[in-house]
Each structure stands twice: as C-alpha cells, then as structure tokens.
mmCIF file with all atom_site columns, C-alpha atoms in Angstrom:
data_model
loop_
_atom_site.group_PDB
_atom_site.id
_atom_site.type_symbol
_atom_site.label_atom_id
_atom_site.label_alt_id
_atom_site.label_comp_id
_atom_site.label_asym_id
_atom_site.label_entity_id
_atom_site.label_seq_id
_atom_site.pdbx_PDB_ins_code
_atom_site.Cartn_x
_atom_site.Cartn_y
_atom_site.Cartn_z
_atom_site.occupancy
_atom_site.B_iso_or_equiv
_atom_site.pdbx_formal_charge
_atom_site.auth_seq_id
_atom_site.auth_comp_id
_atom_site.auth_asym_id
_atom_site.auth_atom_id
_atom_site.pdbx_PDB_model_num
ATOM 1   C CA . UNK A 1 1   ? -5.821  3.340   19.188  1.00 0.00 ? 4   UNK A CA 1
ATOM 2   C CA . UNK A 1 2   ? -2.670  1.297   18.848  1.00 0.00 ? 5   UNK A CA 1
ATOM 3   C CA . UNK A 1 3   ? -2.976  0.928   15.096  1.00 0.00 ? 6   UNK A CA 1
ATOM 4   C CA . UNK A 1 4   ? -5.175  1.769   12.132  1.00 0.00 ? 7   UNK A CA 1
ATOM 5   C CA . UNK A 1 5   ? -8.473  -0.039  12.599  1.00 0.00 ? 8   UNK A CA 1
ATOM 6   C CA . UNK A 1 6   ? -10.772 -0.909  9.716   1.00 0.00 ? 9   UNK A CA 1
ATOM 7   C CA . UNK A 1 7   ? -14.241 -2.367  9.822   1.00 0.00 ? 10  UNK A CA 1
ATOM 8   C CA . UNK A 1 8   ? -15.711 -4.617  8.814   1.00 0.00 ? 11  UNK A CA 1
ATOM 9   C CA . UNK A 1 9   ? -12.809 -6.974  8.096   1.00 0.00 ? 12  UNK A CA 1
ATOM 10  C CA . UNK A 1 10  ? -14.929 -8.833  5.551   1.00 0.00 ? 13  UNK A CA 1
ATOM 11  C CA . UNK A 1 11  ? -17.995 -7.684  3.652   1.00 0.00 ? 14  UNK A CA 1
ATOM 12  C CA . UNK A 1 12  ? -20.043 -9.683  1.198   1.00 0.00 ? 15  UNK A CA 1
ATOM 13  C CA . UNK A 1 13  ? -22.735 -7.746  -0.610  1.00 0.00 ? 16  UNK A CA 1
ATOM 14  C CA . UNK A 1 14  ? -25.043 -8.227  -3.541  1.00 0.00 ? 17  UNK A CA 1
ATOM 15  C CA . UNK A 1 15  ? -24.618 -6.307  -6.739  1.00 0.00 ? 18  UNK A CA 1
ATOM 16  C CA . UNK A 1 16  ? -26.426 -3.011  -6.641  1.00 0.00 ? 19  UNK A CA 1
ATOM 17  C CA . UNK A 1 17  ? -26.217 -2.556  -2.877  1.00 0.00 ? 20  UNK A CA 1
ATOM 18  C CA . UNK A 1 18  ? -24.388 0.326   -1.237  1.00 0.00 ? 21  UNK A CA 1
ATOM 19  C CA . UNK A 1 19  ? -21.541 -0.356  1.196   1.00 0.00 ? 22  UNK A CA 1
ATOM 20  C CA . UNK A 1 20  ? -19.728 1.812   3.725   1.00 0.00 ? 23  UNK A CA 1
ATOM 21  C CA . UNK A 1 21  ? -16.225 0.972   4.855   1.00 0.00 ? 24  UNK A CA 1
ATOM 22  C CA . UNK A 1 22  ? -14.869 2.517   8.002   1.00 0.00 ? 25  UNK A CA 1
ATOM 23  C CA . UNK A 1 23  ? -11.350 3.574   8.939   1.00 0.00 ? 26  UNK A CA 1
ATOM 24  C CA . UNK A 1 24  ? -10.268 4.621   12.416  1.00 0.00 ? 27  UNK A CA 1
ATOM 25  C CA . UNK A 1 25  ? -6.764  6.088   12.113  1.00 0.00 ? 28  UNK A CA 1
ATOM 26  C CA . UNK A 1 26  ? -4.030  6.147   14.736  1.00 0.00 ? 29  UNK A CA 1
ATOM 27  C CA . UNK A 1 27  ? -4.931  8.726   17.342  1.00 0.00 ? 30  UNK A CA 1
ATOM 28  C CA . UNK A 1 28  ? -3.589  12.156  16.434  1.00 0.00 ? 31  UNK A CA 1
ATOM 29  C CA . UNK A 1 29  ? -2.700  11.310  12.842  1.00 0.00 ? 32  UNK A CA 1
ATOM 30  C CA . UNK A 1 30  ? -3.746  14.210  10.636  1.00 0.00 ? 33  UNK A CA 1
ATOM 31  C CA . UNK A 1 31  ? -3.358  12.502  7.270   1.00 0.00 ? 34  UNK A CA 1
ATOM 32  C CA . UNK A 1 32  ? -5.464  9.611   6.046   1.00 0.00 ? 35  UNK A CA 1
ATOM 33  C CA . UNK A 1 33  ? -5.216  7.643   2.822   1.00 0.00 ? 36  UNK A CA 1
ATOM 34  C CA . UNK A 1 34  ? -7.447  5.087   1.110   1.00 0.00 ? 37  UNK A CA 1
ATOM 35  C CA . UNK A 1 35  ? -5.991  2.460   -1.213  1.00 0.00 ? 38  UNK A CA 1
ATOM 36  C CA . UNK A 1 36  ? -7.519  -0.451  -3.100  1.00 0.00 ? 39  UNK A CA 1
ATOM 37  C CA . UNK A 1 37  ? -5.597  -3.695  -3.567  1.00 0.00 ? 40  UNK A CA 1
ATOM 38  C CA . UNK A 1 38  ? -6.685  -6.258  -6.113  1.00 0.00 ? 41  UNK A CA 1
ATOM 39  C CA . UNK A 1 39  ? -5.600  -9.860  -5.693  1.00 0.00 ? 42  UNK A CA 1
ATOM 40  C CA . UNK A 1 40  ? -1.997  -10.290 -6.799  1.00 0.00 ? 43  UNK A CA 1
ATOM 41  C CA . UNK A 1 41  ? -1.407  -6.558  -7.081  1.00 0.00 ? 44  UNK A CA 1
ATOM 42  C CA . UNK A 1 42  ? -0.022  -3.773  -4.967  1.00 0.00 ? 45  UNK A CA 1
ATOM 43  C CA . UNK A 1 43  ? -2.196  -1.112  -3.350  1.00 0.00 ? 46  UNK A CA 1
ATOM 44  C CA . UNK A 1 44  ? -3.569  1.551   -5.679  1.00 0.00 ? 47  UNK A CA 1
ATOM 45  C CA . UNK A 1 45  ? -4.186  5.091   -4.430  1.00 0.00 ? 48  UNK A CA 1
ATOM 46  C CA . UNK A 1 46  ? -7.793  6.210   -4.120  1.00 0.00 ? 49  UNK A CA 1
ATOM 47  C CA . UNK A 1 47  ? -7.961  9.387   -2.047  1.00 0.00 ? 50  UNK A CA 1
ATOM 48  C CA . UNK A 1 48  ? -6.187  11.472  0.614   1.00 0.00 ? 51  UNK A CA 1
ATOM 49  C CA . UNK A 1 49  ? -7.373  13.614  3.529   1.00 0.00 ? 52  UNK A CA 1
ATOM 50  C CA . UNK A 1 50  ? -5.486  16.187  5.538   1.00 0.00 ? 53  UNK A CA 1
ATOM 51  C CA . UNK A 1 51  ? -7.544  16.707  8.692   1.00 0.00 ? 54  UNK A CA 1
ATOM 52  C CA . UNK A 1 52  ? -11.139 16.846  7.396   1.00 0.00 ? 55  UNK A CA 1
ATOM 53  C CA . UNK A 1 53  ? -10.221 18.212  3.973   1.00 0.00 ? 56  UNK A CA 1
ATOM 54  C CA . UNK A 1 54  ? -10.189 15.828  1.040   1.00 0.00 ? 57  UNK A CA 1
ATOM 55  C CA . UNK A 1 55  ? -7.051  17.011  -0.743  1.00 0.00 ? 58  UNK A CA 1
ATOM 56  C CA . UNK A 1 56  ? -6.977  14.533  -3.587  1.00 0.00 ? 59  UNK A CA 1
ATOM 57  C CA . UNK A 1 57  ? -9.641  12.186  -4.903  1.00 0.00 ? 60  UNK A CA 1
ATOM 58  C CA . UNK A 1 58  ? -8.078  11.568  -8.275  1.00 0.00 ? 61  UNK A CA 1
ATOM 59  C CA . UNK A 1 59  ? -7.782  7.814   -7.658  1.00 0.00 ? 62  UNK A CA 1
ATOM 60  C CA . UNK A 1 60  ? -11.488 7.204   -7.089  1.00 0.00 ? 63  UNK A CA 1
ATOM 61  C CA . UNK A 1 61  ? -12.545 5.050   -10.082 1.00 0.00 ? 64  UNK A CA 1
ATOM 62  C CA . UNK A 1 62  ? -15.895 6.726   -10.771 1.00 0.00 ? 65  UNK A CA 1
ATOM 63  C CA . UNK A 1 63  ? -18.654 8.730   -9.132  1.00 0.00 ? 66  UNK A CA 1
ATOM 64  C CA . UNK A 1 64  ? -20.031 5.670   -7.318  1.00 0.00 ? 67  UNK A CA 1
ATOM 65  C CA . UNK A 1 65  ? -17.084 6.021   -4.960  1.00 0.00 ? 68  UNK A CA 1
ATOM 66  C CA . UNK A 1 66  ? -16.951 8.726   -2.325  1.00 0.00 ? 69  UNK A CA 1
ATOM 67  C CA . UNK A 1 67  ? -15.150 9.321   0.939   1.00 0.00 ? 70  UNK A CA 1
ATOM 68  C CA . UNK A 1 68  ? -15.531 11.632  3.878   1.00 0.00 ? 71  UNK A CA 1
ATOM 69  C CA . UNK A 1 69  ? -13.765 12.492  7.108   1.00 0.00 ? 72  UNK A CA 1
ATOM 70  C CA . UNK A 1 70  ? -16.109 15.031  8.696   1.00 0.00 ? 73  UNK A CA 1
ATOM 71  C CA . UNK A 1 71  ? -14.307 15.557  12.004  1.00 0.00 ? 74  UNK A CA 1
ATOM 72  C CA . UNK A 1 72  ? -10.771 14.914  10.867  1.00 0.00 ? 75  UNK A CA 1
ATOM 73  C CA . UNK A 1 73  ? -10.574 11.506  12.490  1.00 0.00 ? 76  UNK A CA 1
ATOM 74  C CA . UNK A 1 74  ? -12.700 8.534   11.385  1.00 0.00 ? 77  UNK A CA 1
ATOM 75  C CA . UNK A 1 75  ? -13.210 8.207   7.645   1.00 0.00 ? 78  UNK A CA 1
ATOM 76  C CA . UNK A 1 76  ? -15.825 6.376   5.623   1.00 0.00 ? 79  UNK A CA 1
ATOM 77  C CA . UNK A 1 77  ? -15.407 5.130   2.071   1.00 0.00 ? 80  UNK A CA 1
ATOM 78  C CA . UNK A 1 78  ? -18.782 4.590   0.419   1.00 0.00 ? 81  UNK A CA 1
ATOM 79  C CA . UNK A 1 79  ? -19.422 2.618   -2.732  1.00 0.00 ? 82  UNK A CA 1
ATOM 80  C CA . UNK A 1 80  ? -22.879 3.003   -4.238  1.00 0.00 ? 83  UNK A CA 1
ATOM 81  C CA . UNK A 1 81  ? -24.586 0.474   -6.496  1.00 0.00 ? 84  UNK A CA 1
ATOM 82  C CA . UNK A 1 82  ? -21.746 -2.006  -6.102  1.00 0.00 ? 85  UNK A CA 1
ATOM 83  C CA . UNK A 1 83  ? -20.535 -4.043  -9.065  1.00 0.00 ? 86  UNK A CA 1
ATOM 84  C CA . UNK A 1 84  ? -18.540 -7.270  -9.148  1.00 0.00 ? 87  UNK A CA 1
ATOM 85  C CA . UNK A 1 85  ? -15.455 -5.396  -10.352 1.00 0.00 ? 88  UNK A CA 1
ATOM 86  C CA . UNK A 1 86  ? -15.479 -3.486  -7.049  1.00 0.00 ? 89  UNK A CA 1
ATOM 87  C CA . UNK A 1 87  ? -14.415 -6.677  -5.243  1.00 0.00 ? 90  UNK A CA 1
ATOM 88  C CA . UNK A 1 88  ? -10.991 -6.058  -3.682  1.00 0.00 ? 91  UNK A CA 1
ATOM 89  C CA . UNK A 1 89  ? -9.160  -5.350  -0.439  1.00 0.00 ? 92  UNK A CA 1
ATOM 90  C CA . UNK A 1 90  ? -9.693  -1.759  0.637   1.00 0.00 ? 93  UNK A CA 1
ATOM 91  C CA . UNK A 1 91  ? -6.878  -0.424  2.801   1.00 0.00 ? 94  UNK A CA 1
ATOM 92  C CA . UNK A 1 92  ? -6.665  2.675   4.906   1.00 0.00 ? 95  UNK A CA 1
ATOM 93  C CA . UNK A 1 93  ? -3.445  4.267   6.130   1.00 0.00 ? 96  UNK A CA 1
ATOM 94  C CA . UNK A 1 94  ? -2.679  7.223   8.367   1.00 0.00 ? 97  UNK A CA 1
ATOM 95  C CA . UNK A 1 95  ? 0.323   9.379   9.172   1.00 0.00 ? 98  UNK A CA 1
ATOM 96  C CA . UNK A 1 96  ? 1.055   12.202  11.548  1.00 0.00 ? 99  UNK A CA 1
ATOM 97  C CA . UNK A 1 97  ? 3.076   14.510  9.308   1.00 0.00 ? 100 UNK A CA 1
ATOM 98  C CA . UNK A 1 98  ? 1.327   14.504  5.963   1.00 0.00 ? 101 UNK A CA 1
ATOM 99  C CA . UNK A 1 99  ? 4.036   12.340  4.410   1.00 0.00 ? 102 UNK A CA 1
ATOM 100 C CA . UNK A 1 100 ? 3.021   8.882   3.328   1.00 0.00 ? 103 UNK A CA 1
ATOM 101 C CA . UNK A 1 101 ? 6.530   7.544   3.982   1.00 0.00 ? 104 UNK A CA 1
ATOM 102 C CA . UNK A 1 102 ? 5.546   7.592   7.653   1.00 0.00 ? 105 UNK A CA 1
ATOM 103 C CA . UNK A 1 103 ? 2.123   6.052   7.041   1.00 0.00 ? 106 UNK A CA 1
ATOM 104 C CA . UNK A 1 104 ? 0.828   2.960   8.812   1.00 0.00 ? 107 UNK A CA 1
ATOM 105 C CA . UNK A 1 105 ? -1.605  0.666   7.028   1.00 0.00 ? 108 UNK A CA 1
ATOM 106 C CA . UNK A 1 106 ? -4.632  -1.052  8.490   1.00 0.00 ? 109 UNK A CA 1
ATOM 107 C CA . UNK A 1 107 ? -5.532  -4.719  7.981   1.00 0.00 ? 110 UNK A CA 1
ATOM 108 C CA . UNK A 1 108 ? -8.038  -3.769  5.327   1.00 0.00 ? 111 UNK A CA 1
ATOM 109 C CA . UNK A 1 109 ? -11.621 -4.636  4.467   1.00 0.00 ? 112 UNK A CA 1
ATOM 110 C CA . UNK A 1 110 ? -12.087 -7.502  2.036   1.00 0.00 ? 113 UNK A CA 1
ATOM 111 C CA . UNK A 1 111 ? -15.096 -6.612  -0.111  1.00 0.00 ? 114 UNK A CA 1
ATOM 112 C CA . UNK A 1 112 ? -16.766 -9.286  -2.203  1.00 0.00 ? 115 UNK A CA 1
ATOM 113 C CA . UNK A 1 113 ? -19.628 -8.338  -4.494  1.00 0.00 ? 116 UNK A CA 1
ATOM 114 C CA . UNK A 1 114 ? -21.729 -11.292 -5.597  1.00 0.00 ? 117 UNK A CA 1
ATOM 115 C CA . UNK B 2 1   ? -1.194  5.756   -12.559 1.00 0.00 ? 24  UNK B CA 1
ATOM 116 C CA . UNK B 2 2   ? 2.541   5.306   -12.665 1.00 0.00 ? 25  UNK B CA 1
ATOM 117 C CA . UNK B 2 3   ? 3.765   1.844   -13.580 1.00 0.00 ? 26  UNK B CA 1
ATOM 118 C CA . UNK B 2 4   ? 6.335   0.092   -11.407 1.00 0.00 ? 27  UNK B CA 1
ATOM 119 C CA . UNK B 2 5   ? 7.696   -3.204  -12.672 1.00 0.00 ? 28  UNK B CA 1
ATOM 120 C CA . UNK B 2 6   ? 8.768   -5.536  -9.925  1.00 0.00 ? 29  UNK B CA 1
ATOM 121 C CA . UNK B 2 7   ? 10.702  -8.766  -10.437 1.00 0.00 ? 30  UNK B CA 1
ATOM 122 C CA . UNK B 2 8   ? 10.726  -11.591 -9.894  1.00 0.00 ? 31  UNK B CA 1
ATOM 123 C CA . UNK B 2 9   ? 7.014   -12.133 -9.401  1.00 0.00 ? 32  UNK B CA 1
ATOM 124 C CA . UNK B 2 10  ? 7.714   -14.988 -6.985  1.00 0.00 ? 33  UNK B CA 1
ATOM 125 C CA . UNK B 2 11  ? 10.623  -16.958 -5.630  1.00 0.00 ? 34  UNK B CA 1
ATOM 126 C CA . UNK B 2 12  ? 11.323  -20.074 -3.608  1.00 0.00 ? 35  UNK B CA 1
ATOM 127 C CA . UNK B 2 13  ? 14.458  -19.845 -1.552  1.00 0.00 ? 36  UNK B CA 1
ATOM 128 C CA . UNK B 2 14  ? 16.424  -22.095 0.736   1.00 0.00 ? 37  UNK B CA 1
ATOM 129 C CA . UNK B 2 15  ? 16.809  -21.018 4.334   1.00 0.00 ? 38  UNK B CA 1
ATOM 130 C CA . UNK B 2 16  ? 20.155  -19.274 4.712   1.00 0.00 ? 39  UNK B CA 1
ATOM 131 C CA . UNK B 2 17  ? 20.297  -18.077 1.115   1.00 0.00 ? 40  UNK B CA 1
ATOM 132 C CA . UNK B 2 18  ? 20.594  -14.466 0.045   1.00 0.00 ? 41  UNK B CA 1
ATOM 133 C CA . UNK B 2 19  ? 17.682  -13.011 -1.925  1.00 0.00 ? 42  UNK B CA 1
ATOM 134 C CA . UNK B 2 20  ? 17.522  -10.142 -4.371  1.00 0.00 ? 43  UNK B CA 1
ATOM 135 C CA . UNK B 2 21  ? 14.561  -8.424  -5.985  1.00 0.00 ? 44  UNK B CA 1
ATOM 136 C CA . UNK B 2 22  ? 14.254  -5.233  -7.956  1.00 0.00 ? 45  UNK B CA 1
ATOM 137 C CA . UNK B 2 23  ? 11.880  -2.618  -9.176  1.00 0.00 ? 46  UNK B CA 1
ATOM 138 C CA . UNK B 2 24  ? 11.989  -0.327  -12.208 1.00 0.00 ? 47  UNK B CA 1
ATOM 139 C CA . UNK B 2 25  ? 9.871   2.573   -13.352 1.00 0.00 ? 48  UNK B CA 1
ATOM 140 C CA . UNK B 2 26  ? 9.460   4.655   -16.462 1.00 0.00 ? 49  UNK B CA 1
ATOM 141 C CA . UNK B 2 27  ? 9.082   7.725   -14.238 1.00 0.00 ? 50  UNK B CA 1
ATOM 142 C CA . UNK B 2 28  ? 11.359  9.414   -11.728 1.00 0.00 ? 51  UNK B CA 1
ATOM 143 C CA . UNK B 2 29  ? 10.476  9.243   -8.043  1.00 0.00 ? 52  UNK B CA 1
ATOM 144 C CA . UNK B 2 30  ? 11.771  11.396  -5.206  1.00 0.00 ? 53  UNK B CA 1
ATOM 145 C CA . UNK B 2 31  ? 11.528  8.569   -2.691  1.00 0.00 ? 54  UNK B CA 1
ATOM 146 C CA . UNK B 2 32  ? 11.587  4.789   -2.980  1.00 0.00 ? 55  UNK B CA 1
ATOM 147 C CA . UNK B 2 33  ? 10.130  2.528   -0.343  1.00 0.00 ? 56  UNK B CA 1
ATOM 148 C CA . UNK B 2 34  ? 10.166  -1.195  0.314   1.00 0.00 ? 57  UNK B CA 1
ATOM 149 C CA . UNK B 2 35  ? 7.305   -2.851  2.225   1.00 0.00 ? 58  UNK B CA 1
ATOM 150 C CA . UNK B 2 36  ? 6.573   -6.362  3.474   1.00 0.00 ? 59  UNK B CA 1
ATOM 151 C CA . UNK B 2 37  ? 3.041   -7.699  3.693   1.00 0.00 ? 60  UNK B CA 1
ATOM 152 C CA . UNK B 2 38  ? 2.282   -10.737 5.834   1.00 0.00 ? 61  UNK B CA 1
ATOM 153 C CA . UNK B 2 39  ? -0.906  -12.773 5.318   1.00 0.00 ? 62  UNK B CA 1
ATOM 154 C CA . UNK B 2 40  ? -3.941  -10.946 6.706   1.00 0.00 ? 63  UNK B CA 1
ATOM 155 C CA . UNK B 2 41  ? -1.974  -7.802  7.440   1.00 0.00 ? 64  UNK B CA 1
ATOM 156 C CA . UNK B 2 42  ? -1.318  -4.472  5.771   1.00 0.00 ? 65  UNK B CA 1
ATOM 157 C CA . UNK B 2 43  ? 2.040   -3.488  4.249   1.00 0.00 ? 66  UNK B CA 1
ATOM 158 C CA . UNK B 2 44  ? 4.739   -2.599  6.762   1.00 0.00 ? 67  UNK B CA 1
ATOM 159 C CA . UNK B 2 45  ? 7.566   -0.251  5.817   1.00 0.00 ? 68  UNK B CA 1
ATOM 160 C CA . UNK B 2 46  ? 11.009  -1.894  5.743   1.00 0.00 ? 69  UNK B CA 1
ATOM 161 C CA . UNK B 2 47  ? 13.295  0.706   4.191   1.00 0.00 ? 70  UNK B CA 1
ATOM 162 C CA . UNK B 2 48  ? 12.897  4.220   2.785   1.00 0.00 ? 71  UNK B CA 1
ATOM 163 C CA . UNK B 2 49  ? 15.378  5.693   0.289   1.00 0.00 ? 72  UNK B CA 1
ATOM 164 C CA . UNK B 2 50  ? 15.552  9.459   -0.249  1.00 0.00 ? 73  UNK B CA 1
ATOM 165 C CA . UNK B 2 51  ? 18.649  10.174  -2.323  1.00 0.00 ? 74  UNK B CA 1
ATOM 166 C CA . UNK B 2 52  ? 19.725  8.869   -5.717  1.00 0.00 ? 75  UNK B CA 1
ATOM 167 C CA . UNK B 2 53  ? 22.482  6.300   -5.230  1.00 0.00 ? 76  UNK B CA 1
ATOM 168 C CA . UNK B 2 54  ? 21.660  5.883   -1.555  1.00 0.00 ? 77  UNK B CA 1
ATOM 169 C CA . UNK B 2 55  ? 22.435  2.473   -0.049  1.00 0.00 ? 78  UNK B CA 1
ATOM 170 C CA . UNK B 2 56  ? 20.610  1.726   3.194   1.00 0.00 ? 79  UNK B CA 1
ATOM 171 C CA . UNK B 2 57  ? 20.599  -1.292  5.505   1.00 0.00 ? 80  UNK B CA 1
ATOM 172 C CA . UNK B 2 58  ? 18.121  -2.449  8.107   1.00 0.00 ? 81  UNK B CA 1
ATOM 173 C CA . UNK B 2 59  ? 19.363  -5.616  9.774   1.00 0.00 ? 82  UNK B CA 1
ATOM 174 C CA . UNK B 2 60  ? 19.591  -8.316  7.100   1.00 0.00 ? 83  UNK B CA 1
ATOM 175 C CA . UNK B 2 61  ? 17.953  -6.031  4.547   1.00 0.00 ? 84  UNK B CA 1
ATOM 176 C CA . UNK B 2 62  ? 19.836  -3.785  2.161   1.00 0.00 ? 85  UNK B CA 1
ATOM 177 C CA . UNK B 2 63  ? 18.273  -1.519  -0.432  1.00 0.00 ? 86  UNK B CA 1
ATOM 178 C CA . UNK B 2 64  ? 19.643  0.916   -2.974  1.00 0.00 ? 87  UNK B CA 1
ATOM 179 C CA . UNK B 2 65  ? 18.055  3.824   -4.803  1.00 0.00 ? 88  UNK B CA 1
ATOM 180 C CA . UNK B 2 66  ? 19.215  3.918   -8.416  1.00 0.00 ? 89  UNK B CA 1
ATOM 181 C CA . UNK B 2 67  ? 21.200  6.866   -9.741  1.00 0.00 ? 90  UNK B CA 1
ATOM 182 C CA . UNK B 2 68  ? 18.528  7.616   -12.327 1.00 0.00 ? 91  UNK B CA 1
ATOM 183 C CA . UNK B 2 69  ? 15.780  7.579   -9.643  1.00 0.00 ? 92  UNK B CA 1
ATOM 184 C CA . UNK B 2 70  ? 13.948  5.043   -11.770 1.00 0.00 ? 93  UNK B CA 1
ATOM 185 C CA . UNK B 2 71  ? 14.967  1.829   -10.068 1.00 0.00 ? 94  UNK B CA 1
ATOM 186 C CA . UNK B 2 72  ? 15.770  0.169   -6.778  1.00 0.00 ? 95  UNK B CA 1
ATOM 187 C CA . UNK B 2 73  ? 16.776  -3.225  -5.443  1.00 0.00 ? 96  UNK B CA 1
ATOM 188 C CA . UNK B 2 74  ? 16.246  -5.012  -2.150  1.00 0.00 ? 97  UNK B CA 1
ATOM 189 C CA . UNK B 2 75  ? 18.550  -7.710  -0.809  1.00 0.00 ? 98  UNK B CA 1
ATOM 190 C CA . UNK B 2 76  ? 17.776  -10.062 2.063   1.00 0.00 ? 99  UNK B CA 1
ATOM 191 C CA . UNK B 2 77  ? 20.765  -11.879 3.470   1.00 0.00 ? 100 UNK B CA 1
ATOM 192 C CA . UNK B 2 78  ? 20.728  -15.263 5.221   1.00 0.00 ? 101 UNK B CA 1
ATOM 193 C CA . UNK B 2 79  ? 16.992  -15.786 4.765   1.00 0.00 ? 102 UNK B CA 1
ATOM 194 C CA . UNK B 2 80  ? 14.931  -17.314 7.591   1.00 0.00 ? 103 UNK B CA 1
ATOM 195 C CA . UNK B 2 81  ? 11.382  -18.743 7.619   1.00 0.00 ? 104 UNK B CA 1
ATOM 196 C CA . UNK B 2 82  ? 9.827   -15.485 8.856   1.00 0.00 ? 105 UNK B CA 1
ATOM 197 C CA . UNK B 2 83  ? 11.013  -13.755 5.670   1.00 0.00 ? 106 UNK B CA 1
ATOM 198 C CA . UNK B 2 84  ? 8.034   -15.384 3.945   1.00 0.00 ? 107 UNK B CA 1
ATOM 199 C CA . UNK B 2 85  ? 5.636   -12.817 2.595   1.00 0.00 ? 108 UNK B CA 1
ATOM 200 C CA . UNK B 2 86  ? 5.001   -10.375 -0.209  1.00 0.00 ? 109 UNK B CA 1
ATOM 201 C CA . UNK B 2 87  ? 7.494   -7.585  -0.757  1.00 0.00 ? 110 UNK B CA 1
ATOM 202 C CA . UNK B 2 88  ? 6.334   -4.409  -2.464  1.00 0.00 ? 111 UNK B CA 1
ATOM 203 C CA . UNK B 2 89  ? 8.325   -1.530  -3.846  1.00 0.00 ? 112 UNK B CA 1
ATOM 204 C CA . UNK B 2 90  ? 6.664   1.868   -3.932  1.00 0.00 ? 113 UNK B CA 1
ATOM 205 C CA . UNK B 2 91  ? 7.607   5.225   -5.372  1.00 0.00 ? 114 UNK B CA 1
ATOM 206 C CA . UNK B 2 92  ? 6.582   8.583   -4.014  1.00 0.00 ? 115 UNK B CA 1
ATOM 207 C CA . UNK B 2 93  ? 6.594   11.666  -6.236  1.00 0.00 ? 116 UNK B CA 1
ATOM 208 C CA . UNK B 2 94  ? 4.854   14.113  -3.936  1.00 0.00 ? 117 UNK B CA 1
ATOM 209 C CA . UNK B 2 95  ? 4.055   14.328  -0.282  1.00 0.00 ? 118 UNK B CA 1
ATOM 210 C CA . UNK B 2 96  ? 1.342   11.748  -0.117  1.00 0.00 ? 119 UNK B CA 1
ATOM 211 C CA . UNK B 2 97  ? 0.709   9.567   -3.166  1.00 0.00 ? 120 UNK B CA 1
ATOM 212 C CA . UNK B 2 98  ? 2.443   6.194   -3.375  1.00 0.00 ? 121 UNK B CA 1
ATOM 213 C CA . UNK B 2 99  ? 2.626   4.052   -6.516  1.00 0.00 ? 122 UNK B CA 1
ATOM 214 C CA . UNK B 2 100 ? 3.179   0.365   -5.738  1.00 0.00 ? 123 UNK B CA 1
ATOM 215 C CA . UNK B 2 101 ? 4.629   -2.497  -7.725  1.00 0.00 ? 124 UNK B CA 1
ATOM 216 C CA . UNK B 2 102 ? 2.721   -5.777  -8.041  1.00 0.00 ? 125 UNK B CA 1
ATOM 217 C CA . UNK B 2 103 ? 4.875   -7.472  -5.408  1.00 0.00 ? 126 UNK B CA 1
ATOM 218 C CA . UNK B 2 104 ? 7.361   -10.320 -5.096  1.00 0.00 ? 127 UNK B CA 1
ATOM 219 C CA . UNK B 2 105 ? 6.080   -13.360 -3.207  1.00 0.00 ? 128 UNK B CA 1
ATOM 220 C CA . UNK B 2 106 ? 8.818   -15.040 -1.198  1.00 0.00 ? 129 UNK B CA 1
ATOM 221 C CA . UNK B 2 107 ? 8.468   -18.582 0.066   1.00 0.00 ? 130 UNK B CA 1
ATOM 222 C CA . UNK B 2 108 ? 11.234  -20.158 2.110   1.00 0.00 ? 131 UNK B CA 1
ATOM 223 C CA . UNK B 2 109 ? 12.013  -23.855 2.061   1.00 0.00 ? 132 UNK B CA 1
ATOM 224 C CA . UNK B 2 110 ? 13.067  -24.939 5.526   1.00 0.00 ? 133 UNK B CA 1
#
C-alpha cells in the first residue's frame, strides 16, 4: 500500500478482554517495529521484526503482550487480559533496509481500556 | 529505556518568528533524528544527523548534532501556521531501536 496501515484506528475494550491490533506495512518493507505512545509522551519501543523473525521483544511490558509476523508482512500485536494502564496509542512503523532512520510510521491504533 | 530530555515542553510563537528547541541525553547516540507529528498522524522524519558536530538544513529547518553525541537542537526559521504540531527528538544507538523525547508542542499565533 501507499503507507503503513493500522487497524482498527480506535478500539475501546473492557478490562480483562483480549485485543489484537493489526499492522499492514508498506509493500516490500522487510523491517517492522511496534511502539507505544502514551498521551503527552514520545513513542516507546516495544518490538522489532526482520522479515518474519522477531529480533527484539525487550520493550514488551510483560507477558500479556505478544506480537507475530508469520509471513513477513502483516503483523499483529496482541494484548491479553487488558488493563486500564494498557490504554495508549499503539504505532507501527516499517522500513525497507532494517534501519529505523528510514522507517515510516502508521496513524496508530488508539486503545482505551475501560 | 534511555532518557531524552526535550525542551521546552511547549511554546507559543508569532508567525514569522524563529523557533529553537533542544534535546539532551545522558547516553551517547550514533544518530539523532527530529520528527514532526501532526494531529491524528504518525511522526514524520524531518532531519537525520549522523556525525558529531554535523549541521544539516532542510528548507526552513536546521538541526545540529552535538559534539559529545549527547545533545541536538532544531531551529525553525520564519515560522508559518503549518509549523503547528509536536516535534520529537529521537536517538538511535543500534540499527533499529529509537528512543524518543517527550516532545515540544508548537502553537503559532497568526
């Protein structure tokens, strides 16, 4: 596609429910990144994929968070048993050379846990 | 994660004025980046700095990478209404992980 596409744009869920956030990177981009952005803050690194391999998941806050990219294209970030503190903007970015200086960010998914 | 301190937190400026914001870190970065985020959009890269001391311009924007690799500033000259937004600095210490500052919110008075 023309840009990084994320869906849904907005998600409201009840505490304890699981959510899945989708990222469709720019066509041909081999690297994919997930960031979380709290209100009034900059994005915070969560995890990084090179093709289908998850190279770094050190930024995932706890084991309720997981991500996959099974075919090296679309990625899903899953949050299990959501808590109110999970509320944030979740941003995906992709790049074609494995360097985040060339990465393009999506519009994000605004997650609200009530 | 690494802590980047960005200042000022917000600013109101008059159209036509020059603007300056800066970012400092306790850690060294190999690359410094400046992004702009418009409402409802993701961050968009404005300038990337790769060498200590490097001064780079992009139109009305000028940014410098500090000699110590622990700081950077961004200048916007002759501000216009479309300069409104949130400006983020970010440091990169490996090939993929970016550490962002908290942002500077710029509002322009027409």
